[in-house]
Short mmCIF file of C-alpha atoms and ligand atoms in Angstrom, two decimals:
data_model
loop_
_atom_site.label_atom_id
_atom_site.label_comp_id
_atom_site.label_asym_id
_atom_site.label_seq_id
_atom_site.Cartn_x
_atom_site.Cartn_y
_atom_site.Cartn_z
CA MET A 285 -11.66 50.38 -19.20
CA LEU A 286 -10.00 53.79 -18.78
CA LYS A 287 -11.20 55.41 -22.00
CA GLY A 288 -12.72 58.81 -21.27
CA LYS A 289 -11.52 58.90 -17.65
CA ASN A 290 -9.74 62.06 -16.48
CA ALA A 291 -6.43 61.93 -14.64
CA ILE A 292 -4.34 64.49 -12.78
CA ILE A 293 -0.67 63.55 -12.51
CA THR A 294 1.42 65.85 -10.33
CA GLY A 295 5.06 66.30 -11.29
CA SER A 296 4.49 64.93 -14.79
CA THR A 297 6.81 67.17 -16.80
CA SER A 298 9.63 64.67 -16.24
CA GLY A 299 10.65 61.17 -15.12
CA ILE A 300 8.13 58.81 -13.55
CA GLY A 301 5.17 61.21 -13.76
CA LEU A 302 5.66 61.69 -17.49
CA ALA A 303 5.90 57.92 -18.03
CA ILE A 304 2.63 57.49 -16.10
CA ALA A 305 1.03 60.18 -18.29
CA HIS A 306 2.01 58.17 -21.39
CA SER A 307 0.67 54.90 -19.92
CA LEU A 308 -2.69 56.41 -18.92
CA ALA A 309 -3.08 58.37 -22.18
CA GLU A 310 -2.38 55.17 -24.10
CA GLN A 311 -5.46 53.70 -22.38
CA GLY A 312 -7.59 56.65 -23.50
CA CYS A 313 -7.42 58.83 -20.36
CA ASN A 314 -7.49 62.61 -20.63
CA ILE A 315 -4.50 64.02 -18.82
CA LEU A 316 -3.88 67.12 -16.71
CA LEU A 317 -0.12 67.53 -16.58
CA ASN A 318 1.64 69.43 -13.77
CA GLY A 319 5.21 70.24 -12.80
CA PHE A 320 7.94 72.70 -13.66
CA ALA A 321 9.46 73.19 -17.10
CA ASP A 322 9.85 76.01 -19.63
CA LYS A 323 6.88 77.00 -21.79
CA ALA A 324 8.20 75.34 -24.96
CA THR A 325 8.80 72.02 -23.18
CA ILE A 326 5.31 72.06 -21.67
CA SER A 327 3.55 72.82 -24.96
CA GLY A 328 5.70 70.13 -26.63
CA LEU A 329 4.59 67.56 -24.04
CA VAL A 330 0.91 68.56 -24.36
CA SER A 331 0.97 68.25 -28.18
CA GLU A 332 2.96 65.00 -28.13
CA LEU A 333 0.47 63.27 -25.82
CA GLN A 334 -2.55 64.68 -27.69
CA GLU A 335 -1.27 63.60 -31.09
CA LYS A 336 0.11 60.22 -30.08
CA TYR A 337 -2.95 59.03 -28.12
CA ASN A 338 -5.81 61.20 -29.39
CA VAL A 339 -6.86 62.28 -25.89
CA ARG A 340 -7.41 65.69 -24.28
CA VAL A 341 -4.36 67.06 -22.49
CA ASP A 342 -3.89 70.27 -20.50
CA TYR A 343 -1.40 71.65 -18.01
CA SER A 344 -1.71 73.08 -14.49
CA PRO A 345 1.20 75.18 -13.20
CA ALA A 346 0.29 74.44 -9.56
CA ASP A 347 3.21 74.59 -7.15
CA MET A 348 2.95 71.62 -4.77
CA THR A 349 4.19 73.76 -1.87
CA LYS A 350 1.06 75.91 -2.16
CA PRO A 351 -2.28 74.51 -0.91
CA ASN A 352 -4.33 77.08 -2.87
CA ASP A 353 -2.55 76.17 -6.12
CA ILE A 354 -3.30 72.50 -5.46
CA ALA A 355 -7.02 73.19 -4.90
CA ASP A 356 -7.01 75.25 -8.13
CA MET A 357 -5.42 72.33 -10.02
CA VAL A 358 -8.21 69.95 -8.99
CA ALA A 359 -10.85 72.62 -9.78
CA MET A 360 -9.23 73.11 -13.20
CA CYS A 361 -9.50 69.38 -13.99
CA ASP A 362 -13.17 69.36 -12.95
CA ARG A 363 -13.83 72.49 -15.02
CA ILE A 364 -12.08 71.52 -18.27
CA PHE A 365 -12.69 67.75 -18.31
CA GLY A 366 -15.94 67.63 -16.26
CA ARG A 367 -14.58 65.58 -13.32
CA THR A 368 -11.47 64.07 -11.73
CA ASP A 369 -11.49 60.27 -11.78
CA ILE A 370 -7.83 59.46 -11.21
CA LEU A 371 -5.34 61.34 -9.06
CA ILE A 372 -1.66 60.41 -9.20
CA ASN A 373 0.39 62.14 -6.50
CA ASN A 374 3.87 61.88 -7.91
CA ALA A 375 5.66 65.25 -7.55
CA GLY A 376 8.73 64.87 -5.38
CA ILE A 377 12.17 66.24 -4.65
CA GLN A 378 15.26 64.97 -2.90
CA ALA A 379 18.05 66.65 -0.95
CA THR A 380 20.48 64.46 0.99
CA GLY A 381 22.47 65.11 4.15
CA PRO A 382 22.66 64.01 7.79
CA VAL A 383 19.97 65.17 10.22
CA ASP A 384 22.43 67.24 12.26
CA GLY A 385 22.94 70.41 10.28
CA TYR A 386 20.28 69.55 7.66
CA PRO A 387 18.87 72.84 6.33
CA VAL A 388 15.47 73.61 7.87
CA GLU A 389 14.09 75.03 4.61
CA LYS A 390 14.99 71.78 2.78
CA TRP A 391 13.16 69.75 5.45
CA ASP A 392 10.11 72.00 5.03
CA SER A 393 10.03 71.77 1.24
CA ILE A 394 10.52 67.98 1.14
CA ILE A 395 7.68 67.50 3.63
CA ALA A 396 5.50 69.99 1.70
CA ILE A 397 6.06 68.54 -1.78
CA ASN A 398 6.53 64.82 -1.00
CA LEU A 399 3.84 64.51 1.70
CA SER A 400 1.55 67.48 2.41
CA SER A 401 0.72 68.09 -1.27
CA THR A 402 -1.03 64.69 -1.30
CA PHE A 403 -3.20 65.68 1.65
CA HIS A 404 -4.20 68.88 -0.16
CA SER A 405 -4.92 67.26 -3.55
CA VAL A 406 -6.86 64.34 -2.09
CA ARG A 407 -8.83 66.69 0.17
CA ALA A 408 -9.85 68.67 -2.92
CA ALA A 409 -10.63 65.67 -5.14
CA LEU A 410 -12.55 63.47 -2.68
CA PRO A 411 -15.91 65.30 -2.59
CA GLY A 412 -16.40 64.87 -6.37
CA MET A 413 -15.17 61.26 -6.30
CA LYS A 414 -17.56 60.44 -3.44
CA LYS A 415 -20.49 62.03 -5.24
CA ARG A 416 -19.82 59.85 -8.31
CA ASN A 417 -18.95 56.73 -6.29
CA TYR A 418 -15.69 56.26 -8.17
CA GLY A 419 -12.07 57.24 -7.69
CA ARG A 420 -8.53 55.97 -8.06
CA ILE A 421 -5.79 57.62 -6.01
CA ILE A 422 -2.19 56.47 -6.39
CA ASN A 423 0.63 57.92 -4.36
CA ILE A 424 4.16 57.50 -5.68
CA ALA A 425 6.04 56.75 -2.47
CA SER A 426 9.39 54.90 -2.53
CA VAL A 427 11.25 52.00 -0.95
CA HIS A 428 12.11 54.82 1.45
CA GLY A 429 8.49 54.68 2.61
CA LEU A 430 9.30 51.22 3.99
CA VAL A 431 12.98 51.29 4.97
CA GLY A 432 15.52 53.96 5.83
CA SER A 433 18.84 55.00 4.31
CA GLU A 434 21.46 57.31 5.77
CA ASN A 435 21.35 60.97 4.76
CA LYS A 436 17.70 60.86 3.68
CA GLY A 437 15.87 61.80 6.90
CA ALA A 438 13.38 64.25 5.37
CA TYR A 439 12.68 62.06 2.33
CA VAL A 440 12.28 58.88 4.42
CA ALA A 441 9.99 60.68 6.88
CA ALA A 442 7.85 62.10 4.05
CA LYS A 443 7.56 58.76 2.23
CA HIS A 444 6.75 56.79 5.42
CA GLY A 445 4.09 59.42 6.13
CA LEU A 446 2.75 59.08 2.61
CA ILE A 447 2.23 55.33 3.05
CA GLY A 448 0.42 55.95 6.35
CA LEU A 449 -1.80 58.56 4.72
CA THR A 450 -2.50 56.12 1.85
CA LYS A 451 -3.87 53.55 4.32
CA VAL A 452 -6.15 56.06 6.05
CA ILE A 453 -7.54 57.43 2.77
CA ALA A 454 -8.17 53.84 1.65
CA LEU A 455 -10.06 52.98 4.85
CA GLU A 456 -12.15 56.14 4.93
CA ASN A 457 -13.24 55.82 1.29
CA ALA A 458 -13.51 52.08 0.65
CA PRO A 459 -17.35 52.07 0.77
CA ALA A 460 -17.44 54.78 -1.93
CA ASN A 461 -15.56 52.65 -4.52
CA ILE A 462 -12.53 54.89 -4.16
CA THR A 463 -9.22 53.05 -3.92
CA CYS A 464 -5.97 54.52 -2.67
CA ASN A 465 -2.63 52.76 -3.04
CA ALA A 466 1.06 53.58 -2.87
CA ILE A 467 3.78 52.48 -5.28
CA CYS A 468 7.26 52.09 -3.83
CA PRO A 469 9.96 52.13 -6.52
CA GLY A 470 13.63 51.37 -6.00
CA TRP A 471 16.10 53.21 -8.23
CA VAL A 472 14.56 54.57 -11.44
CA HIS A 473 16.85 56.47 -13.82
CA THR A 474 15.37 60.00 -13.79
CA PRO A 475 16.74 63.54 -13.27
CA LEU A 476 16.11 63.12 -9.51
CA VAL A 477 18.60 60.23 -9.45
CA ASP A 478 21.07 61.83 -11.89
CA LYS A 479 21.73 64.48 -9.26
CA GLN A 480 22.48 61.78 -6.65
CA ILE A 481 24.82 59.99 -9.08
CA GLU A 482 26.67 63.26 -9.77
CA ASP A 483 26.99 63.94 -6.01
CA LYS A 484 28.29 60.41 -5.41
CA ALA A 485 30.83 60.68 -8.23
CA LYS A 486 32.11 63.96 -6.83
CA ALA A 487 32.20 62.80 -3.19
CA GLU A 488 33.95 59.49 -3.91
CA GLY A 489 36.14 60.58 -6.85
CA LEU A 490 34.40 58.21 -9.30
CA SER A 491 33.41 58.49 -12.95
CA ILE A 492 29.66 58.83 -13.62
CA GLU A 493 29.60 55.22 -14.84
CA GLU A 494 31.39 53.94 -11.72
CA ALA A 495 29.11 55.99 -9.45
CA THR A 496 26.00 54.68 -11.27
CA ASN A 497 27.09 51.05 -10.91
CA LYS A 498 27.99 51.56 -7.26
CA LEU A 499 24.69 53.29 -6.47
CA ILE A 500 22.65 50.51 -8.06
CA GLY A 501 24.84 47.70 -6.69
CA GLU A 502 24.64 48.86 -3.07
CA LYS A 503 20.86 48.46 -2.66
CA GLN A 504 19.13 46.93 -5.67
CA PRO A 505 19.90 43.19 -5.91
CA ASN A 506 18.95 42.81 -9.60
CA LYS A 507 21.47 45.59 -10.38
CA ARG A 508 19.17 47.20 -12.94
CA PHE A 509 17.17 50.42 -12.84
CA VAL A 510 13.39 50.05 -12.64
CA GLU A 511 11.90 51.33 -15.93
CA ALA A 512 9.51 54.26 -15.44
CA SER A 513 7.18 52.60 -17.99
CA GLN A 514 6.92 49.56 -15.66
CA LEU A 515 5.50 51.89 -13.00
CA GLY A 516 3.09 53.27 -15.63
CA ALA A 517 1.88 49.73 -16.34
CA LEU A 518 1.23 49.13 -12.61
CA VAL A 519 -0.70 52.40 -12.39
CA VAL A 520 -2.90 51.28 -15.30
CA PHE A 521 -3.55 47.93 -13.57
CA LEU A 522 -4.51 49.64 -10.29
CA CYS A 523 -6.83 52.08 -12.09
CA ASP A 524 -8.51 49.40 -14.16
CA ASP A 525 -11.43 47.25 -12.93
CA ASN A 526 -8.96 44.46 -12.11
CA GLY A 527 -7.58 46.73 -9.42
CA SER A 528 -10.91 47.58 -7.81
CA SER A 529 -10.36 45.34 -4.74
CA ILE A 530 -6.83 46.56 -4.13
CA THR A 531 -6.77 49.40 -1.64
CA GLY A 532 -4.50 50.55 1.17
CA SER A 533 -1.55 48.64 -0.33
CA ALA A 534 2.06 49.65 -0.83
CA TYR A 535 3.48 47.94 -3.92
CA THR A 536 7.27 47.59 -4.10
CA VAL A 537 8.84 47.68 -7.57
CA ASP A 538 12.44 47.57 -6.41
CA GLY A 539 14.48 44.70 -7.91
CA GLY A 540 14.52 43.05 -4.47
CA TRP A 541 15.73 46.07 -2.44
CA THR A 542 13.28 45.62 0.46
CA ALA A 543 13.53 41.81 0.48
CA GLN A 544 16.93 42.11 2.19
P1 NAD B 770 11.91 64.00 -11.50
O1 NAD B 770 12.82 65.00 -10.88
O2 NAD B 770 12.21 63.46 -12.84
O3 NAD B 770 10.41 64.57 -11.53
C1 NAD B 770 9.86 65.30 -10.46
C2 NAD B 770 8.66 66.06 -10.97
O4 NAD B 770 8.12 66.81 -9.88
C3 NAD B 770 9.01 67.09 -12.07
O5 NAD B 770 7.95 67.15 -13.00
C4 NAD B 770 9.10 68.39 -11.29
O6 NAD B 770 8.86 69.56 -12.09
C5 NAD B 770 7.97 68.18 -10.29
N1 NAD B 770 8.05 69.06 -9.14
C6 NAD B 770 9.08 69.29 -8.30
N2 NAD B 770 8.75 70.22 -7.40
C7 NAD B 770 7.47 70.58 -7.66
C8 NAD B 770 6.56 71.50 -7.08
N3 NAD B 770 6.90 72.27 -6.03
N4 NAD B 770 5.33 71.63 -7.63
C9 NAD B 770 4.97 70.89 -8.71
N5 NAD B 770 5.79 69.99 -9.29
C10 NAD B 770 7.02 69.85 -8.77
O7 NAD B 770 11.82 62.83 -10.41
P2 NAD B 770 11.26 61.34 -10.48
O8 NAD B 770 12.40 60.45 -10.18
O9 NAD B 770 10.43 61.11 -11.69
O10 NAD B 770 10.34 61.36 -9.18
C11 NAD B 770 8.94 61.27 -9.20
C12 NAD B 770 8.46 60.68 -7.89
O11 NAD B 770 8.97 59.35 -7.76
C13 NAD B 770 8.95 61.44 -6.65
O12 NAD B 770 7.91 61.51 -5.70
C14 NAD B 770 10.09 60.58 -6.13
O13 NAD B 770 10.28 60.73 -4.76
C15 NAD B 770 9.57 59.19 -6.49
N6 NAD B 770 10.61 58.17 -6.57
C16 NAD B 770 11.64 58.26 -7.47
C17 NAD B 770 12.60 57.25 -7.50
C18 NAD B 770 13.74 57.28 -8.46
O14 NAD B 770 14.64 56.43 -8.33
N7 NAD B 770 13.76 58.15 -9.45
C19 NAD B 770 12.50 56.17 -6.62
C20 NAD B 770 11.45 56.13 -5.71
C21 NAD B 770 10.50 57.12 -5.70
#
């Protein structure tokens, strides 16, 4: 069903975004990658996806803190592939610490990258989607869009906001056959989480293995990381025709985290 569709995936040089790029390319989607990495890594990712799945792949260097870059990214997809059918808002960062004393510039960049970038990309992509009466928008939120955790004020605020924005986009665009959903993962083993494991090990005097087990054990009842490829499979389902009646939802993929 997705053969020949064109997808933008923000923050797809690593982790969950890259796994989603593989899942969509495997279904025949052309992919516009985005995110930070050195030139050699980016050209390696472009060639790997092209060769493995025989689809068109390109890269946008847009910085998700910059609204003009984000508009350029959507315009680039329209220009090189002809249109934007699928938009995956995945780019995200994390920086932990209590609200009192939390650095103002960290608050601003988490809100910009994890929340406002979705407003800017969706705003740019919607006119084309509406004209063609088709669109799939998926926002990678988090369990932290549904529940809180200490020391994650900016992240929790951004992800809760992202789920709210998802619902409004879904409502405003339902008649135009444009769906908008959020995916809310628990712990997924990516560079974003490695940093938190390292911080935990340092703070609590633990080995990396002990810190990993403790981190997973505290919140995720099945005590296993979510696989990034499992999120890719859910994205494919939501983009496919089987997902056409699902809109405004927030799907947890969290090993039971939010059931507690
Ligand atoms: P990651 O660090 O592996 O990937 C983040 C991606 O975002 C990278 O490609 C990075 O280059 C890109 N990025 C960062 N700042 C950017 C900017 N200013 N402009 C453009 N790209 C930028 O992290 P991940 O774990 O794969 O996270 C992806 C998304 O999943 C994030 O939104 C994160 O909040 C969410 N998430 C992750 C987990 C987890 O456990 N890993 C759980 C829930 C939600």
